[in-house]
C-alpha angles and dihedrals in degrees: 000000000000128000091250090061089072126076114250101202093193092064114090092202091058092051089046090053091057093043089052091053090062095037095245131143115279089224129144090246092056092046089050091051091052090049098045105033113014094043093052093046092049096046093047093047092048095039090229137123095206123040136187126239089250092054092047097048098076090051091052089049090050090051094046092110090058094055127085121250121237115269 
């Protein structure tokens, strides 16, 4: 696996990528939610400290209702 296969939560463009997949606003509040809530949920559920984009995607989809829509 390559480094780019893993989610770098400090990168806004990576959070924006996942927000775009669920058609949600690429806002700072949504990026913060993915970093603070979705990331923790995913890592705990998977018992991992580093996760891939593929592993993270279902958790973003599950949290879609908690994210703001585009304006």
